Structures are given as C-alpha cells and as structure tokens.
C-alpha cells in the first residue's frame, strides 16, 4: 500500500505541480529511462506466453514495477536543491537504521525492530542479507560525499558514519553478500584515491582485504568457512538443505529452464512453475515451492522469464545507468557507480531487483543519485541545505 501511495502521489505531483520552465531537465538525453521502459514493456509483453498462473504472472509484473521508481525520481526532483533535501532524508533514514542495528547488537531494546532476525542477527526491518548490502552502500555514499557534508565537522562525521557502517557489515551482520559488496566497494574507493599508475593494485586489494578480515572478524571467517563446507556437502546430498546448496540447485535448474526456452523465456512470473516442473521430472514426489519465488540470482531470473535476451536486457539496463553516470561530476559519478556496482554484485547471489525492500532501496537510490548528479542548480541557489559544493 505504501508503494502504491508513493506512485499515486508522484503521478499526482507531476500532473498538478507548477513546473519551473527555466530549469533544464536532461531526462531526454538519458539512456536509463528508455532502458527501464523497454525492460518493463518486455515483462508486460511476456504475459501473453507466460506458463505461470495469471495471478502469479501479474504479481511478478507488479514487482518489476519498482523500476518505474527510477524514472519517477528523475521527474519529481527538479533541481539540485531538491536533490539535496532528498539525499539528506536518505542519510537520516540510514543513520536511524544503522543506529538501530548497533543498539540490537548492544542488547538495547528496539521496539520498532520488526525483523524476525532482530535479536539473533541484529537486522532491524528486513534480513541480515539485505541490511548488510544496504549498510555497505551507505558507507560508500558517506565516503564519496564527505566533501559535501555541512558543518564544521561534517567531513569527520561522514567518515565516522562510513567506518561505523563498515564495522556493522563486517563485525555485526552475517550476510556474505554484504561482506563481498563491502570489500569490493572499499577496494574501489581506495583505487580511486590512488594515482593512476598505482591503480592496478585494485586487482589484489579485495583478496588482501578478505584475508585480513578472515583473521580479524569471526563473522567473516565463519561465513566463508561455511561456504566451503556447504559446497563440499552439496554433491553428497539428494536434497540440498544449506543456503549454498539450495542456491546451487536453483541455479542449475534455472539454466535448464533457460536452455529449454532460450529465445523468449517462459514468461513473467514463471520461475516457480518451471522449477516445480523440472523437479517433478526428476522426482515425482517433489513438493512444490511457493509461488512467485526466485532462484536467488537476478540474471538467471530474467533469463528464465525472458530467455537469453532477458539477461542481455538486464545487462543493457545496468550499462545504461553507467553511461549516464559518465556525464556527472567526479564525486557524483563515483557514488552512483558504487551503488551500481553493489547492485551488479548483489544480483549474482540474490534477486536484488525482484525482491522487495532491497529492490526498492536500489531503485529509489539510483533514481535519486541520477537526479542529483544530472540536475541543474536552482534558479536562485544560495547555500543548499543538507548539500553544498565541495571546497
């Protein structure tokens, strides 16, 4: 209901708000909105051949409707001043989330924590998997925008938040995806700070960081060791029961489904139907998984539904976002590229666009950062609250 209200309010604003004609919007020159509309249209078109029940197909299509949030953010944010307010609201919300997680870790009562993992894994609203990725992205945002922070100690506060968020990922949360995303984003941040002739070190840096964390963080060490154990036991189990084993089983089945429908896929919302069908062919006693599931891999998810062109369409969408970042100033571009890189990595291990919460997070943040980096200054721009030019 909240997402529906957001869309309705956004469209109402576009229809009735008074626009400022002197403010130039570079929307027509961007590639991302076109890529978003093509992707959503492809999923809508696949309704005609989807093997999923109509209700499941429509529900999956609605899940991909969150991509429209990217365009909505670009349309609603009219200038850099408004983008500054939006970024300030984002930062405030992330500080609240990060602080709540640390409170849970310190065993301080957090009445607003609704996650079933709140007491055991210190996740506030979603899972530790989602929150680890979110905190890693927030650390990157704080780092790349540190020069824009307001106040005498704004820069120091931004650095403190970045370090606090990384510590939360590596030493509090157990999400392996979050660990990987944080290591990669940290490596990229270091690379960008190095002179160009030394940037090749980024090839080794993730492995060095992972090695250091392996010996300094029990969370990272235990989760990495668990991956090795689960992979070794996968081939010996008739029914995988571990997180890694289930993922491997899903991925293999997804590739089988893509091989059977390589050109157009099985249609939107077809993953659960296809998985159950293929599993029943191997084991008639197979118990069907719930509807509207996913293979915990976004690329394969698009491939099952739209075939090989679906995978290419997802890559094209990500590349379109990257191309648009090339028009931005350096700090804006690096922040947006960091978020995009986090999405690219997260999609290797999870369906991070299809899933609720983490998918909404990425779509809204990417739209916000594109609007921030590509919007023009307001007509009368004095000092911008929550956001100002770096000195």
Short mmCIF file of N, CA, C and O in Angstrom, two decimals, residues 112-245:
data_model
loop_
_atom_site.label_atom_id
_atom_site.label_comp_id
_atom_site.label_asym_id
_atom_site.label_seq_id
_atom_site.Cartn_x
_atom_site.Cartn_y
_atom_site.Cartn_z
N UNK A 112 10.85 -0.82 17.62
CA UNK A 112 10.43 -0.71 16.22
C UNK A 112 11.07 -1.77 15.32
O UNK A 112 10.79 -1.80 14.13
N UNK A 113 11.92 -2.61 15.85
CA UNK A 113 12.54 -3.67 15.05
C UNK A 113 11.51 -4.76 14.75
O UNK A 113 11.03 -5.44 15.66
N UNK A 114 11.17 -4.92 13.48
CA UNK A 114 10.13 -5.86 13.07
C UNK A 114 10.67 -7.13 12.45
O UNK A 114 9.90 -8.05 12.17
N UNK A 115 11.97 -7.21 12.21
CA UNK A 115 12.54 -8.40 11.58
C UNK A 115 12.53 -9.58 12.54
O UNK A 115 12.75 -9.42 13.75
N UNK A 116 12.29 -10.78 12.00
CA UNK A 116 12.37 -11.97 12.84
C UNK A 116 13.81 -12.34 13.14
O UNK A 116 14.07 -13.30 13.86
N UNK A 117 14.76 -11.59 12.56
CA UNK A 117 16.18 -11.80 12.83
C UNK A 117 16.75 -10.71 13.74
O UNK A 117 17.97 -10.62 13.90
N UNK A 118 15.87 -9.91 14.33
CA UNK A 118 16.34 -8.75 15.09
C UNK A 118 17.21 -9.16 16.27
O UNK A 118 18.29 -8.60 16.49
N UNK A 119 16.77 -10.12 17.06
CA UNK A 119 17.50 -10.49 18.28
C UNK A 119 18.69 -11.40 18.00
O UNK A 119 19.66 -11.38 18.76
N UNK A 120 18.62 -12.20 16.94
CA UNK A 120 19.69 -13.16 16.66
C UNK A 120 20.74 -12.64 15.69
O UNK A 120 21.92 -12.91 15.83
N UNK A 121 20.30 -11.84 14.70
CA UNK A 121 21.22 -11.39 13.64
C UNK A 121 21.32 -9.87 13.56
O UNK A 121 22.01 -9.35 12.67
N UNK A 122 20.60 -9.14 14.42
CA UNK A 122 20.69 -7.69 14.55
C UNK A 122 20.23 -6.94 13.29
O UNK A 122 20.69 -5.83 13.02
N UNK A 123 19.34 -7.57 12.52
CA UNK A 123 18.70 -6.90 11.39
C UNK A 123 17.43 -6.23 11.89
O UNK A 123 16.68 -6.83 12.67
N UNK A 124 17.17 -5.01 11.45
CA UNK A 124 16.10 -4.21 12.04
C UNK A 124 14.75 -4.48 11.37
O UNK A 124 13.77 -4.83 12.03
N UNK A 125 14.70 -4.30 10.05
CA UNK A 125 13.42 -4.41 9.35
C UNK A 125 13.37 -5.56 8.36
O UNK A 125 12.31 -6.12 8.12
N UNK A 126 14.49 -5.92 7.77
CA UNK A 126 14.49 -6.99 6.77
C UNK A 126 15.40 -8.11 7.25
O UNK A 126 15.43 -8.41 8.44
N UNK A 127 16.15 -8.72 6.35
CA UNK A 127 17.07 -9.79 6.74
C UNK A 127 18.48 -9.23 6.89
O UNK A 127 18.79 -8.13 6.41
N UNK A 128 19.34 -10.01 7.52
CA UNK A 128 20.75 -9.57 7.63
C UNK A 128 21.40 -9.51 6.26
O UNK A 128 22.35 -8.75 6.04
N UNK A 129 20.89 -10.29 5.31
CA UNK A 129 21.42 -10.26 3.94
C UNK A 129 21.18 -8.88 3.33
O UNK A 129 22.11 -8.23 2.82
N UNK A 130 19.92 -8.42 3.37
CA UNK A 130 19.59 -7.11 2.81
C UNK A 130 20.31 -5.99 3.54
O UNK A 130 20.87 -5.08 2.93
N UNK A 131 20.29 -6.05 4.87
CA UNK A 131 20.85 -4.94 5.64
C UNK A 131 22.36 -4.84 5.47
O UNK A 131 22.91 -3.74 5.49
N UNK A 132 23.04 -5.97 5.28
CA UNK A 132 24.47 -5.91 5.04
C UNK A 132 24.80 -5.17 3.76
O UNK A 132 25.72 -4.35 3.70
N UNK A 133 24.04 -5.44 2.70
CA UNK A 133 24.25 -4.75 1.43
C UNK A 133 23.92 -3.27 1.57
O UNK A 133 24.66 -2.40 1.08
N UNK A 134 22.82 -2.97 2.24
CA UNK A 134 22.40 -1.58 2.43
C UNK A 134 23.45 -0.80 3.20
O UNK A 134 23.81 0.33 2.84
N UNK A 135 23.99 -1.38 4.27
CA UNK A 135 25.00 -0.68 5.07
C UNK A 135 26.29 -0.47 4.29
O UNK A 135 26.94 0.57 4.44
N UNK A 136 26.66 -1.45 3.47
CA UNK A 136 27.86 -1.29 2.65
C UNK A 136 27.69 -0.15 1.65
O UNK A 136 28.62 0.65 1.43
N UNK A 137 26.51 -0.06 1.04
CA UNK A 137 26.24 1.03 0.10
C UNK A 137 26.23 2.38 0.83
O UNK A 137 26.76 3.37 0.32
N UNK A 138 25.64 2.41 2.02
CA UNK A 138 25.61 3.66 2.79
C UNK A 138 27.02 4.13 3.12
O UNK A 138 27.32 5.33 3.08
N UNK A 139 27.91 3.21 3.45
CA UNK A 139 29.30 3.58 3.73
C UNK A 139 29.94 4.23 2.51
O UNK A 139 30.66 5.23 2.63
N UNK A 140 29.66 3.69 1.33
CA UNK A 140 30.21 4.27 0.10
C UNK A 140 29.66 5.66 -0.15
O UNK A 140 30.38 6.58 -0.57
N UNK A 141 28.35 5.85 0.10
CA UNK A 141 27.74 7.17 -0.08
C UNK A 141 28.40 8.20 0.84
O UNK A 141 28.74 9.32 0.42
N UNK A 142 28.58 7.84 2.10
CA UNK A 142 29.21 8.75 3.06
C UNK A 142 30.63 9.10 2.64
O UNK A 142 31.06 10.26 2.75
N UNK A 143 31.36 8.12 2.14
CA UNK A 143 32.76 8.36 1.74
C UNK A 143 32.83 9.30 0.54
O UNK A 143 33.58 10.28 0.55
N UNK A 144 32.07 9.02 -0.50
CA UNK A 144 32.18 9.80 -1.73
C UNK A 144 31.59 11.20 -1.60
O UNK A 144 31.99 12.11 -2.34
N UNK A 145 30.66 11.41 -0.66
CA UNK A 145 30.07 12.73 -0.46
C UNK A 145 30.61 13.42 0.79
O UNK A 145 30.01 14.39 1.26
N UNK A 146 31.72 12.94 1.32
CA UNK A 146 32.26 13.50 2.55
C UNK A 146 32.62 14.98 2.40
O UNK A 146 32.52 15.76 3.35
N UNK A 147 33.06 15.38 1.21
CA UNK A 147 33.46 16.77 1.00
C UNK A 147 32.26 17.71 0.91
O UNK A 147 32.41 18.93 0.94
N UNK A 148 31.05 17.16 0.80
CA UNK A 148 29.84 17.96 0.67
C UNK A 148 29.08 18.09 1.99
O UNK A 148 28.07 18.78 2.04
N UNK A 149 29.55 17.41 3.02
CA UNK A 149 28.83 17.43 4.29
C UNK A 149 28.87 18.82 4.90
O UNK A 149 29.89 19.52 4.86
N UNK A 150 27.75 19.24 5.48
CA UNK A 150 27.65 20.57 6.06
C UNK A 150 28.23 20.61 7.48
O UNK A 150 28.33 19.59 8.15
N UNK A 151 28.57 21.79 7.91
CA UNK A 151 29.03 21.97 9.28
C UNK A 151 30.53 21.90 9.41
O UNK A 151 31.25 21.40 8.53
N UNK A 152 30.99 22.40 10.52
CA UNK A 152 32.44 22.45 10.77
C UNK A 152 33.05 21.05 10.82
O UNK A 152 34.17 20.83 10.36
N UNK A 153 32.29 20.11 11.37
CA UNK A 153 32.80 18.75 11.49
C UNK A 153 32.04 17.79 10.57
O UNK A 153 31.98 16.58 10.83
N UNK A 154 31.46 18.33 9.51
CA UNK A 154 30.68 17.50 8.60
C UNK A 154 31.51 16.41 7.94
O UNK A 154 31.07 15.26 7.83
N UNK A 155 32.70 16.75 7.49
CA UNK A 155 33.57 15.77 6.84
C UNK A 155 33.92 14.64 7.81
O UNK A 155 33.88 13.46 7.44
N UNK A 156 34.28 15.00 9.04
CA UNK A 156 34.62 13.99 10.03
C UNK A 156 33.42 13.11 10.37
O UNK A 156 33.55 11.90 10.57
N UNK A 157 32.23 13.73 10.42
CA UNK A 157 31.02 12.96 10.70
C UNK A 157 30.75 11.95 9.58
O UNK A 157 30.34 10.81 9.84
N UNK A 158 30.95 12.38 8.33
CA UNK A 158 30.74 11.47 7.20
C UNK A 158 31.70 10.29 7.25
O UNK A 158 31.33 9.14 7.01
N UNK A 159 32.96 10.56 7.58
CA UNK A 159 33.95 9.49 7.70
C UNK A 159 33.60 8.54 8.84
O UNK A 159 33.74 7.32 8.73
N UNK A 160 33.12 9.10 9.95
CA UNK A 160 32.72 8.27 11.09
C UNK A 160 31.56 7.36 10.71
O UNK A 160 31.55 6.17 11.06
N UNK A 161 30.58 7.90 10.00
CA UNK A 161 29.44 7.09 9.57
C UNK A 161 29.89 5.98 8.63
O UNK A 161 29.39 4.85 8.71
N UNK A 162 30.80 6.29 7.72
CA UNK A 162 31.30 5.28 6.79
C UNK A 162 31.99 4.14 7.54
O UNK A 162 31.75 2.96 7.26
N UNK A 163 32.83 4.48 8.50
CA UNK A 163 33.54 3.45 9.27
C UNK A 163 32.57 2.66 10.14
O UNK A 163 32.71 1.44 10.28
N UNK A 164 31.60 3.34 10.72
CA UNK A 164 30.61 2.66 11.56
C UNK A 164 29.78 1.69 10.74
O UNK A 164 29.47 0.57 11.19
N UNK A 165 29.41 2.09 9.52
CA UNK A 165 28.63 1.21 8.66
C UNK A 165 29.45 -0.01 8.23
O UNK A 165 28.94 -1.14 8.22
N UNK A 166 30.72 0.19 7.89
CA UNK A 166 31.57 -0.94 7.51
C UNK A 166 31.78 -1.89 8.68
O UNK A 166 31.77 -3.12 8.52
N UNK A 167 31.99 -1.32 9.86
CA UNK A 167 32.15 -2.18 11.04
C UNK A 167 30.88 -2.98 11.29
O UNK A 167 30.95 -4.16 11.68
N UNK A 168 29.73 -2.39 11.05
CA UNK A 168 28.46 -3.10 11.22
C UNK A 168 28.37 -4.28 10.25
O UNK A 168 27.89 -5.36 10.60
N UNK A 169 28.83 -4.06 9.01
CA UNK A 169 28.78 -5.12 8.00
C UNK A 169 29.72 -6.27 8.36
O UNK A 169 29.35 -7.45 8.32
N UNK A 170 30.95 -5.93 8.74
CA UNK A 170 32.00 -6.94 8.92
C UNK A 170 31.98 -7.63 10.29
O UNK A 170 32.38 -8.79 10.41
N UNK A 171 31.50 -6.93 11.32
CA UNK A 171 31.62 -7.47 12.67
C UNK A 171 30.29 -7.71 13.38
O UNK A 171 30.28 -8.31 14.46
N UNK A 172 29.18 -7.27 12.77
CA UNK A 172 27.87 -7.46 13.41
C UNK A 172 26.96 -8.34 12.57
O UNK A 172 26.39 -9.32 13.06
N UNK A 173 26.83 -8.02 11.29
CA UNK A 173 25.92 -8.74 10.41
C UNK A 173 26.61 -9.96 9.79
O UNK A 173 27.82 -9.96 9.60
N UNK A 174 25.81 -10.96 9.43
CA UNK A 174 26.36 -12.23 8.93
C UNK A 174 26.20 -12.42 7.43
O UNK A 174 26.58 -13.45 6.90
N UNK A 175 25.64 -11.45 6.74
CA UNK A 175 25.35 -11.63 5.32
C UNK A 175 26.61 -11.69 4.48
O UNK A 175 27.38 -10.73 4.42
N UNK A 176 26.82 -12.82 3.80
CA UNK A 176 28.00 -12.96 2.95
C UNK A 176 27.95 -12.03 1.75
O UNK A 176 28.99 -11.52 1.32
N UNK A 177 26.77 -11.80 1.22
CA UNK A 177 26.65 -10.86 0.10
C UNK A 177 27.09 -9.46 0.53
O UNK A 177 27.78 -8.76 -0.22
N UNK A 178 26.69 -9.06 1.73
CA UNK A 178 27.10 -7.76 2.25
C UNK A 178 28.60 -7.68 2.43
O UNK A 178 29.22 -6.64 2.16
N UNK A 179 29.22 -8.77 2.89
CA UNK A 179 30.67 -8.79 3.05
C UNK A 179 31.36 -8.58 1.70
O UNK A 179 32.31 -7.79 1.59
N UNK A 180 30.90 -9.30 0.68
CA UNK A 180 31.51 -9.19 -0.65
C UNK A 180 31.33 -7.79 -1.21
O UNK A 180 32.28 -7.19 -1.74
N UNK A 181 30.11 -7.26 -1.11
CA UNK A 181 29.84 -5.91 -1.62
C UNK A 181 30.72 -4.89 -0.91
O UNK A 181 31.32 -4.01 -1.55
N UNK A 182 30.83 -4.99 0.40
CA UNK A 182 31.63 -4.03 1.16
C UNK A 182 33.11 -4.12 0.78
O UNK A 182 33.78 -3.09 0.63
N UNK A 183 33.63 -5.32 0.60
CA UNK A 183 35.04 -5.48 0.22
C UNK A 183 35.29 -4.86 -1.15
O UNK A 183 36.29 -4.15 -1.35
N UNK A 184 34.40 -5.10 -2.10
CA UNK A 184 34.59 -4.56 -3.45
C UNK A 184 34.48 -3.04 -3.45
O UNK A 184 35.30 -2.35 -4.07
N UNK A 185 33.46 -2.49 -2.77
CA UNK A 185 33.30 -1.04 -2.75
C UNK A 185 34.46 -0.37 -2.03
O UNK A 185 34.90 0.72 -2.44
N UNK A 186 34.95 -0.98 -0.97
CA UNK A 186 36.11 -0.44 -0.27
C UNK A 186 37.34 -0.46 -1.17
O UNK A 186 38.13 0.50 -1.20
N UNK A 187 37.51 -1.53 -1.94
CA UNK A 187 38.64 -1.63 -2.87
C UNK A 187 38.55 -0.54 -3.94
O UNK A 187 39.56 0.08 -4.29
N UNK A 188 37.35 -0.32 -4.46
CA UNK A 188 37.18 0.71 -5.49
C UNK A 188 37.45 2.10 -4.92
O UNK A 188 38.06 2.95 -5.58
N UNK A 189 37.01 2.35 -3.69
CA UNK A 189 37.24 3.65 -3.07
C UNK A 189 38.73 3.91 -2.91
O UNK A 189 39.22 5.02 -3.17
N UNK A 190 39.48 2.88 -2.50
CA UNK A 190 40.93 3.02 -2.36
C UNK A 190 41.56 3.26 -3.72
O UNK A 190 42.45 4.10 -3.89
N UNK A 191 41.13 2.50 -4.74
CA UNK A 191 41.69 2.65 -6.08
C UNK A 191 41.51 4.07 -6.61
O UNK A 191 42.44 4.66 -7.17
N UNK A 192 40.31 4.64 -6.42
CA UNK A 192 40.05 5.99 -6.93
C UNK A 192 40.91 7.04 -6.23
O UNK A 192 41.14 8.12 -6.79
N UNK A 193 41.36 6.76 -5.02
CA UNK A 193 42.19 7.71 -4.30
C UNK A 193 43.67 7.60 -4.68
O UNK A 193 44.45 8.50 -4.37
N UNK A 194 44.04 6.53 -5.34
CA UNK A 194 45.44 6.31 -5.71
C UNK A 194 45.77 7.01 -7.02
O UNK A 194 44.89 7.21 -7.87
N UNK A 195 47.02 7.40 -7.23
CA UNK A 195 47.43 7.89 -8.55
C UNK A 195 47.20 6.80 -9.60
O UNK A 195 47.24 5.60 -9.31
N UNK A 196 46.94 7.20 -10.84
CA UNK A 196 46.57 6.27 -11.88
C UNK A 196 47.60 5.16 -12.07
O UNK A 196 47.24 4.02 -12.38
N UNK A 197 48.87 5.46 -11.90
CA UNK A 197 49.89 4.45 -12.16
C UNK A 197 49.90 3.34 -11.11
O UNK A 197 50.50 2.28 -11.32
N UNK A 198 49.22 3.58 -9.97
CA UNK A 198 49.17 2.56 -8.93
C UNK A 198 47.81 1.86 -8.85
O UNK A 198 47.60 1.02 -7.99
N UNK A 199 46.89 2.19 -9.73
CA UNK A 199 45.54 1.68 -9.60
C UNK A 199 45.41 0.20 -9.94
O UNK A 199 44.39 -0.42 -9.62
N UNK A 200 46.42 -0.38 -10.56
CA UNK A 200 46.37 -1.81 -10.86
C UNK A 200 46.35 -2.65 -9.59
O UNK A 200 45.96 -3.83 -9.62
N UNK A 201 46.71 -2.03 -8.45
CA UNK A 201 46.73 -2.77 -7.19
C UNK A 201 45.33 -3.22 -6.78
O UNK A 201 45.17 -4.12 -5.93
N UNK A 202 44.30 -2.61 -7.40
CA UNK A 202 42.92 -2.97 -7.04
C UNK A 202 42.63 -4.43 -7.36
O UNK A 202 41.72 -5.04 -6.79
N UNK A 203 43.41 -5.03 -8.25
CA UNK A 203 43.23 -6.45 -8.58
C UNK A 203 43.52 -7.33 -7.37
O UNK A 203 42.85 -8.33 -7.12
N UNK A 204 44.53 -6.95 -6.59
CA UNK A 204 44.92 -7.72 -5.41
C UNK A 204 44.22 -7.27 -4.14
O UNK A 204 44.08 -8.05 -3.20
N UNK A 205 43.77 -6.02 -4.12
CA UNK A 205 43.25 -5.45 -2.89
C UNK A 205 42.07 -6.21 -2.30
O UNK A 205 42.04 -6.45 -1.08
N UNK A 206 41.07 -6.64 -3.09
CA UNK A 206 39.96 -7.39 -2.48
C UNK A 206 40.41 -8.66 -1.78
O UNK A 206 39.88 -9.01 -0.72
N UNK A 207 41.38 -9.34 -2.36
CA UNK A 207 41.87 -10.58 -1.74
C UNK A 207 42.64 -10.27 -0.45
O UNK A 207 42.54 -11.02 0.54
N UNK A 208 43.40 -9.18 -0.44
CA UNK A 208 44.12 -8.80 0.76
C UNK A 208 43.14 -8.38 1.87
O UNK A 208 43.34 -8.74 3.04
N UNK A 209 42.10 -7.64 1.50
CA UNK A 209 41.09 -7.25 2.48
C UNK A 209 40.36 -8.47 3.03
O UNK A 209 40.12 -8.57 4.24
N UNK A 210 40.00 -9.39 2.13
CA UNK A 210 39.31 -10.61 2.57
C UNK A 210 40.20 -11.42 3.51
O UNK A 210 39.72 -11.97 4.52
N UNK A 211 41.49 -11.48 3.20
CA UNK A 211 42.42 -12.22 4.06
C UNK A 211 42.53 -11.57 5.43
O UNK A 211 42.51 -12.25 6.47
N UNK A 212 42.64 -10.23 5.44
CA UNK A 212 42.72 -9.53 6.72
C UNK A 212 41.46 -9.70 7.55
O UNK A 212 41.53 -9.91 8.77
N UNK A 213 40.30 -9.63 6.90
CA UNK A 213 39.04 -9.80 7.61
C UNK A 213 38.85 -11.24 8.08
O UNK A 213 38.20 -11.48 9.11
N UNK A 214 39.40 -12.19 7.33
CA UNK A 214 39.29 -13.60 7.72
C UNK A 214 39.91 -13.83 9.11
O UNK A 214 39.40 -14.62 9.90
N UNK A 215 41.00 -13.13 9.39
CA UNK A 215 41.69 -13.32 10.66
C UNK A 215 41.24 -12.34 11.75
O UNK A 215 41.51 -12.56 12.92
N UNK A 216 40.51 -11.27 11.34
CA UNK A 216 40.13 -10.27 12.33
C UNK A 216 38.64 -10.30 12.68
O UNK A 216 38.25 -9.79 13.73
N UNK A 217 37.81 -10.88 11.80
CA UNK A 217 36.37 -10.88 12.03
C UNK A 217 35.85 -12.31 12.09
O UNK A 217 35.95 -13.06 11.12
N UNK A 218 35.28 -12.67 13.22
CA UNK A 218 34.71 -14.02 13.33
C UNK A 218 33.50 -14.18 12.42
O UNK A 218 33.25 -15.28 11.91
N UNK A 219 32.75 -13.10 12.18
CA UNK A 219 31.60 -13.17 11.28
C UNK A 219 32.04 -13.55 9.88
O UNK A 219 31.47 -14.44 9.25
N UNK A 220 33.04 -12.83 9.37
CA UNK A 220 33.53 -13.11 8.01
C UNK A 220 34.16 -14.49 7.95
O UNK A 220 33.90 -15.26 7.01
N UNK A 221 34.97 -14.85 8.93
CA UNK A 221 35.64 -16.16 8.91
C UNK A 221 34.63 -17.30 8.96
O UNK A 221 34.73 -18.27 8.18
N UNK A 222 33.66 -17.20 9.83
CA UNK A 222 32.67 -18.28 9.96
C UNK A 222 31.84 -18.43 8.69
O UNK A 222 31.56 -19.55 8.25
N UNK A 223 31.46 -17.32 8.07
CA UNK A 223 30.61 -17.38 6.88
C UNK A 223 31.40 -17.89 5.67
O UNK A 223 30.88 -18.65 4.85
N UNK A 224 32.67 -17.49 5.55
CA UNK A 224 33.48 -18.00 4.44
C UNK A 224 33.76 -19.49 4.61
O UNK A 224 33.71 -20.27 3.64
N UNK A 225 34.04 -19.90 5.82
CA UNK A 225 34.27 -21.32 6.08
C UNK A 225 33.01 -22.13 5.81
O UNK A 225 33.07 -23.25 5.28
N UNK A 226 31.87 -21.56 6.15
CA UNK A 226 30.60 -22.25 5.94
C UNK A 226 30.33 -22.46 4.45
O UNK A 226 29.79 -23.50 4.06
N UNK A 227 30.71 -21.50 3.61
CA UNK A 227 30.53 -21.67 2.16
C UNK A 227 31.30 -22.89 1.67
O UNK A 227 30.77 -23.72 0.92
N UNK A 228 32.55 -23.00 2.09
CA UNK A 228 33.36 -24.15 1.67
C UNK A 228 32.73 -25.46 2.12
O UNK A 228 32.65 -26.43 1.34
N UNK A 229 32.25 -25.51 3.35
CA UNK A 229 31.63 -26.72 3.87
C UNK A 229 30.36 -27.07 3.10
O UNK A 229 30.12 -28.23 2.75
N UNK A 230 29.54 -26.06 2.83
CA UNK A 230 28.27 -26.30 2.14
C UNK A 230 28.49 -26.74 0.70
O UNK A 230 27.74 -27.58 0.18
N UNK A 231 29.49 -26.19 0.04
CA UNK A 231 29.77 -26.59 -1.35
C UNK A 231 30.25 -28.03 -1.39
O UNK A 231 29.87 -28.82 -2.26
N UNK A 232 31.10 -28.42 -0.43
CA UNK A 232 31.61 -29.79 -0.39
C UNK A 232 30.51 -30.80 -0.12
O UNK A 232 30.51 -31.91 -0.66
N UNK A 233 29.54 -30.42 0.69
CA UNK A 233 28.46 -31.35 1.04
C UNK A 233 27.34 -31.36 0.01
O UNK A 233 26.49 -32.26 0.03
N UNK A 234 27.35 -30.41 -0.92
CA UNK A 234 26.24 -30.30 -1.88
C UNK A 234 26.12 -31.55 -2.74
O UNK A 234 25.03 -32.08 -2.95
N UNK A 235 27.24 -32.05 -3.24
CA UNK A 235 27.20 -33.19 -4.16
C UNK A 235 26.82 -34.49 -3.45
O UNK A 235 26.44 -35.47 -4.10
N UNK A 236 26.89 -34.51 -2.13
CA UNK A 236 26.59 -35.73 -1.39
C UNK A 236 25.16 -35.79 -0.89
O UNK A 236 24.75 -36.79 -0.29
N UNK A 237 24.37 -34.75 -1.16
CA UNK A 237 23.01 -34.69 -0.65
C UNK A 237 22.02 -34.87 -1.79
O UNK A 237 22.18 -34.31 -2.87
N UNK A 238 21.01 -35.65 -1.54
CA UNK A 238 19.96 -35.82 -2.54
C UNK A 238 19.02 -34.62 -2.55
O UNK A 238 18.46 -34.26 -3.57
N UNK A 239 18.85 -33.99 -1.39
CA UNK A 239 18.02 -32.79 -1.29
C UNK A 239 18.81 -31.73 -0.55
O UNK A 239 19.01 -31.83 0.66
N UNK A 240 19.33 -30.73 -1.25
CA UNK A 240 20.15 -29.72 -0.58
C UNK A 240 19.36 -28.97 0.48
O UNK A 240 18.22 -28.58 0.26
N UNK A 241 19.99 -28.78 1.63
CA UNK A 241 19.30 -28.13 2.73
C UNK A 241 20.04 -26.89 3.23
O UNK A 241 19.50 -26.15 4.05
N UNK A 242 21.26 -26.66 2.75
CA UNK A 242 22.01 -25.49 3.19
C UNK A 242 21.75 -24.32 2.25
O UNK A 242 21.25 -24.48 1.13
N UNK A 243 22.12 -23.13 2.70
CA UNK A 243 21.91 -21.93 1.89
C UNK A 243 22.65 -22.03 0.56
O UNK A 243 22.09 -21.75 -0.50
N UNK A 244 23.92 -22.42 0.61
CA UNK A 244 24.70 -22.55 -0.62
C UNK A 244 24.17 -23.68 -1.48
O UNK A 244 24.08 -23.55 -2.71
N UNK A 245 23.82 -24.80 -0.87
CA UNK A 245 23.31 -25.95 -1.63
C UNK A 245 22.01 -25.63 -2.35
O UNK A 245 21.83 -26.00 -3.52
#
